[in-house]
Amino acid sequence: MSALKETNWIWVDGTFKPWSEAKVHILTHALHYGTGVFEGIRAYASNGKMYIFRLKEHIDRLFRSAKIYFMDIPYAVEELCSVVVELIKINEIREDCYIRPIVFRGYGYIGLNPLNNPIHIAIAVFPFGKYLSTKGVRCCVSSWRRIPGYSLPPQAKACGNYINSVLAKIEALRAGYDEAILLDDKGYVSEGSGENIFIVKDEKLYTPPVYSDILEGITRASVIDIASNLGYTVYERPIARVELYTCDEAFFTGTAAEVTPILEVDGRRIGDGSEGPITRSIRRVFEEIVRGRLPGYESWLTEVSI
Ligand code: PPE
């Protein structure tokens, strides 16, 4: 992820605050114990408008993540969706951007019982370009396993979960790779540090199931629909590590990563080492959809006039 590009306003607990005033206390519970949940959403500039991709689905997931940790969000889904639209407008965003809602336990009590600490909610919006190289990425299988659901539920997009991703990401970068692929506790492929993964074999798609301790990605769900609409069969089933070495194509999906080809895993080239044809066709359709250029997918987009 690139350096932050500042905008004017961040919404905090019901009011729009100047970017530089959106701050927390050092003894904020979430800072010490990871007791927050968040979302990552993209909006795309196209046709003189902004299109927010699957806004309601992301806000719904924020509520599900919060519920797991007994955090009551004192707003309705629709209210938060309206705040996101308003933020794009008042910040006069006219380029591709990223939207980061976060719900977290604040200041008041120290110690592991979070329940007495206030719940805060904030949403920031900022210009955002590519997350991973568009040409594709070289990956390694991480020595760190994906956190198992019996220790931390990976289906909650919780702040604390990401310290697992951070270890894997640092390891991959220091070893000269672009991204890490984490296995689940049984040794099956789980996901990237911040992306879901798909492989292609004999023109069929495979992606790890929820019980491989993945975050149930919204891009993943979208790509399953897109691939099916293109006539491909998609299987959700456990994927063995070596299938990464022998598949015809592989790619990551995620809000930040969008559809990113995987060119190499642990030194083995995937296919001929460049983006595969099925990955390319799915990626192109995805890129048309998010910019409001493909009829039939309007329900995935929230249009904002700018
Ligand atoms: N798995 C993980 C662990 C993950 O963090 C993400 C999103 C996904 C899968 C894909 O989910 P979805 O965005 O709903 O398709 N990661 C977000 C945060 C990345 C970051 O660096 O921060 C994202 O892509 O916005």
PDB file of N, CA and C and ligand atoms in Angstrom, residues 1 38-41 58 61 98 100 131 146 157 162 165 191-196 215-220 253-257, ligand 1:
ATOM      1  N   MET A   1       0.860  -1.194   0.000  1.00  0.00           N
ATOM      2  CA  MET A   1       0.000   0.000   0.000  1.00  0.00           C
ATOM      3  C   MET A   1       0.890   1.236   0.000  1.00  0.00           C
ATOM      4  N   PHE A  38     -12.814  -3.507  10.702  1.00  0.00           N
ATOM      5  CA  PHE A  38     -12.766  -2.480   9.657  1.00  0.00           C
ATOM      6  C   PHE A  38     -13.201  -3.025   8.313  1.00  0.00           C
ATOM      7  N   GLU A  39     -13.255  -2.145   7.331  1.00  0.00           N
ATOM      8  CA  GLU A  39     -13.579  -2.513   5.960  1.00  0.00           C
ATOM      9  C   GLU A  39     -12.641  -1.791   5.012  1.00  0.00           C
ATOM     10  N   GLY A  40     -12.555  -2.296   3.822  1.00  0.00           N
ATOM     11  CA  GLY A  40     -11.832  -1.626   2.750  1.00  0.00           C
ATOM     12  C   GLY A  40     -12.742  -1.675   1.538  1.00  0.00           C
ATOM     13  N   ILE A  41     -13.013  -0.511   0.985  1.00  0.00           N
ATOM     14  CA  ILE A  41     -13.973  -0.399  -0.124  1.00  0.00           C
ATOM     15  C   ILE A  41     -13.291   0.455  -1.189  1.00  0.00           C
ATOM     16  N   HIS A  58     -20.125  -4.429   1.826  1.00  0.00           N
ATOM     17  CA  HIS A  58     -19.018  -4.135   2.735  1.00  0.00           C
ATOM     18  C   HIS A  58     -19.526  -3.660   4.095  1.00  0.00           C
ATOM     19  N   ARG A  61     -20.825  -6.504   6.040  1.00  0.00           N
ATOM     20  CA  ARG A  61     -19.753  -7.311   6.646  1.00  0.00           C
ATOM     21  C   ARG A  61     -19.170  -6.609   7.875  1.00  0.00           C
ATOM     22  N   TYR A  98     -10.045   4.870  -2.089  1.00  0.00           N
ATOM     23  CA  TYR A  98     -10.238   3.776  -1.137  1.00  0.00           C
ATOM     24  C   TYR A  98     -11.012   4.339   0.041  1.00  0.00           C
ATOM     25  N   ARG A 100     -12.131   3.605   4.012  1.00  0.00           N
ATOM     26  CA  ARG A 100     -11.745   2.789   5.159  1.00  0.00           C
ATOM     27  C   ARG A 100     -12.629   3.094   6.366  1.00  0.00           C
ATOM     28  N   TYR A 131      -2.461  -1.625  -5.793  1.00  0.00           N
ATOM     29  CA  TYR A 131      -1.992  -2.200  -4.525  1.00  0.00           C
ATOM     30  C   TYR A 131      -0.845  -3.163  -4.789  1.00  0.00           C
ATOM     31  N   ARG A 146      -2.061 -19.377   8.383  1.00  0.00           N
ATOM     32  CA  ARG A 146      -3.233 -18.528   8.582  1.00  0.00           C
ATOM     33  C   ARG A 146      -3.849 -18.845   9.948  1.00  0.00           C
ATOM     34  N   LYS A 157     -13.425  -9.293   9.981  1.00  0.00           N
ATOM     35  CA  LYS A 157     -12.316  -8.454   9.489  1.00  0.00           C
ATOM     36  C   LYS A 157     -11.854  -7.591  10.670  1.00  0.00           C
ATOM     37  N   TYR A 162      -4.775  -8.946  11.631  1.00  0.00           N
ATOM     38  CA  TYR A 162      -3.839  -8.524  10.588  1.00  0.00           C
ATOM     39  C   TYR A 162      -2.386  -8.605  11.005  1.00  0.00           C
ATOM     40  N   SER A 165      -1.136 -11.405   9.094  1.00  0.00           N
ATOM     41  CA  SER A 165      -0.813 -11.006   7.718  1.00  0.00           C
ATOM     42  C   SER A 165       0.495 -10.227   7.656  1.00  0.00           C
ATOM     43  N   GLU A 191      -5.088 -18.191   1.893  1.00  0.00           N
ATOM     44  CA  GLU A 191      -5.217 -16.936   1.141  1.00  0.00           C
ATOM     45  C   GLU A 191      -3.919 -16.147   1.199  1.00  0.00           C
ATOM     46  N   GLY A 192      -3.896 -15.000   0.529  1.00  0.00           N
ATOM     47  CA  GLY A 192      -2.752 -14.101   0.593  1.00  0.00           C
ATOM     48  C   GLY A 192      -2.823 -13.261   1.868  1.00  0.00           C
ATOM     49  N   SER A 193      -1.843 -12.379   2.067  1.00  0.00           N
ATOM     50  CA  SER A 193      -1.845 -11.581   3.296  1.00  0.00           C
ATOM     51  C   SER A 193      -3.073 -10.668   3.363  1.00  0.00           C
ATOM     52  N   GLY A 194      -3.567 -10.256   2.206  1.00  0.00           N
ATOM     53  CA  GLY A 194      -4.763  -9.406   2.171  1.00  0.00           C
ATOM     54  C   GLY A 194      -5.596  -9.660   0.927  1.00  0.00           C
ATOM     55  N   GLU A 195      -5.596 -10.927   0.461  1.00  0.00           N
ATOM     56  CA  GLU A 195      -6.312 -11.263  -0.772  1.00  0.00           C
ATOM     57  C   GLU A 195      -6.785 -12.709  -0.706  1.00  0.00           C
ATOM     58  N   ASN A 196      -7.867 -13.002  -1.394  1.00  0.00           N
ATOM     59  CA  ASN A 196      -8.250 -14.392  -1.631  1.00  0.00           C
ATOM     60  C   ASN A 196      -7.513 -14.898  -2.871  1.00  0.00           C
ATOM     61  N   LEU A 215     -10.882 -15.006   4.820  1.00  0.00           N
ATOM     62  CA  LEU A 215     -11.885 -13.952   4.912  1.00  0.00           C
ATOM     63  C   LEU A 215     -12.778 -14.141   3.684  1.00  0.00           C
ATOM     64  N   GLU A 216     -14.078 -14.160   3.899  1.00  0.00           N
ATOM     65  CA  GLU A 216     -14.993 -14.350   2.773  1.00  0.00           C
ATOM     66  C   GLU A 216     -15.056 -13.069   1.954  1.00  0.00           C
ATOM     67  N   GLY A 217     -14.186 -12.988   0.991  1.00  0.00           N
ATOM     68  CA  GLY A 217     -14.012 -11.755   0.245  1.00  0.00           C
ATOM     69  C   GLY A 217     -15.210 -11.397  -0.632  1.00  0.00           C
ATOM     70  N   ILE A 218     -15.459 -10.121  -0.709  1.00  0.00           N
ATOM     71  CA  ILE A 218     -16.544  -9.626  -1.559  1.00  0.00           C
ATOM     72  C   ILE A 218     -16.104  -9.658  -3.022  1.00  0.00           C
ATOM     73  N   THR A 219     -14.822  -9.431  -3.252  1.00  0.00           N
ATOM     74  CA  THR A 219     -14.295  -9.569  -4.618  1.00  0.00           C
ATOM     75  C   THR A 219     -14.326 -11.040  -5.025  1.00  0.00           C
ATOM     76  N   ARG A 220     -13.998 -11.918  -4.086  1.00  0.00           N
ATOM     77  CA  ARG A 220     -14.061 -13.369  -4.339  1.00  0.00           C
ATOM     78  C   ARG A 220     -15.471 -13.759  -4.791  1.00  0.00           C
ATOM     79  N   THR A 253      -7.658 -12.101  -5.528  1.00  0.00           N
ATOM     80  CA  THR A 253      -8.748 -11.137  -5.599  1.00  0.00           C
ATOM     81  C   THR A 253      -8.839 -10.397  -4.275  1.00  0.00           C
ATOM     82  N   GLY A 254      -9.202  -9.142  -4.327  1.00  0.00           N
ATOM     83  CA  GLY A 254      -9.400  -8.357  -3.116  1.00  0.00           C
ATOM     84  C   GLY A 254      -9.801  -6.950  -3.514  1.00  0.00           C
ATOM     85  N   THR A 255     -10.338  -6.227  -2.572  1.00  0.00           N
ATOM     86  CA  THR A 255     -10.703  -4.843  -2.859  1.00  0.00           C
ATOM     87  C   THR A 255      -9.479  -4.064  -3.302  1.00  0.00           C
ATOM     88  N   ALA A 256      -8.417  -4.152  -2.489  1.00  0.00           N
ATOM     89  CA  ALA A 256      -7.195  -3.424  -2.833  1.00  0.00           C
ATOM     90  C   ALA A 256      -6.512  -4.072  -4.033  1.00  0.00           C
ATOM     91  N   ALA A 257      -6.399  -5.406  -4.022  1.00  0.00           N
ATOM     92  CA  ALA A 257      -5.663  -6.132  -5.079  1.00  0.00           C
ATOM     93  C   ALA A 257      -6.454  -6.266  -6.382  1.00  0.00           C
TER      94      ALA A 257
HETATM   95  N1  PPE B   1      -8.425 -11.832   2.722  1.00  0.00           N
HETATM   96  C1  PPE B   1      -7.888 -10.915   3.551  1.00  0.00           C
HETATM   97  C2  PPE B   1      -7.068 -11.378   4.696  1.00  0.00           C
HETATM   98  C3  PPE B   1      -8.124  -9.567   3.305  1.00  0.00           C
HETATM   99  O1  PPE B   1      -7.610  -8.670   4.129  1.00  0.00           O
HETATM  100  C4  PPE B   1      -8.906  -9.163   2.202  1.00  0.00           C
HETATM  101  C5  PPE B   1      -9.154  -7.721   1.931  1.00  0.00           C
HETATM  102  C6  PPE B   1      -9.435 -10.165   1.359  1.00  0.00           C
HETATM  103  C7  PPE B   1      -9.179 -11.481   1.659  1.00  0.00           C
HETATM  104  C8  PPE B   1     -10.329  -9.831   0.192  1.00  0.00           C
HETATM  105  O2  PPE B   1     -11.585  -9.368   0.639  1.00  0.00           O
HETATM  106  P1  PPE B   1     -12.461  -8.346  -0.220  1.00  0.00           P
HETATM  107  O3  PPE B   1     -11.758  -7.035  -0.173  1.00  0.00           O
HETATM  108  O4  PPE B   1     -13.770  -8.335   0.458  1.00  0.00           O
HETATM  109  O5  PPE B   1     -12.531  -8.887  -1.602  1.00  0.00           O
HETATM  110  N2  PPE B   1      -8.125  -6.865   2.327  1.00  0.00           N
HETATM  111  C9  PPE B   1      -8.372  -5.447   2.425  1.00  0.00           C
HETATM  112  C10 PPE B   1      -7.279  -4.748   3.206  1.00  0.00           C
HETATM  113  C11 PPE B   1      -5.964  -4.664   2.544  1.00  0.00           C
HETATM  114  C12 PPE B   1      -5.041  -3.727   3.277  1.00  0.00           C
HETATM  115  O6  PPE B   1      -3.850  -3.712   2.937  1.00  0.00           O
HETATM  116  O7  PPE B   1      -5.484  -2.982   4.146  1.00  0.00           O
HETATM  117  C13 PPE B   1      -8.618  -4.827   1.060  1.00  0.00           C
HETATM  118  O8  PPE B   1      -8.331  -5.424   0.037  1.00  0.00           O
HETATM  119  O9  PPE B   1      -9.127  -3.710   1.032  1.00  0.00           O
END
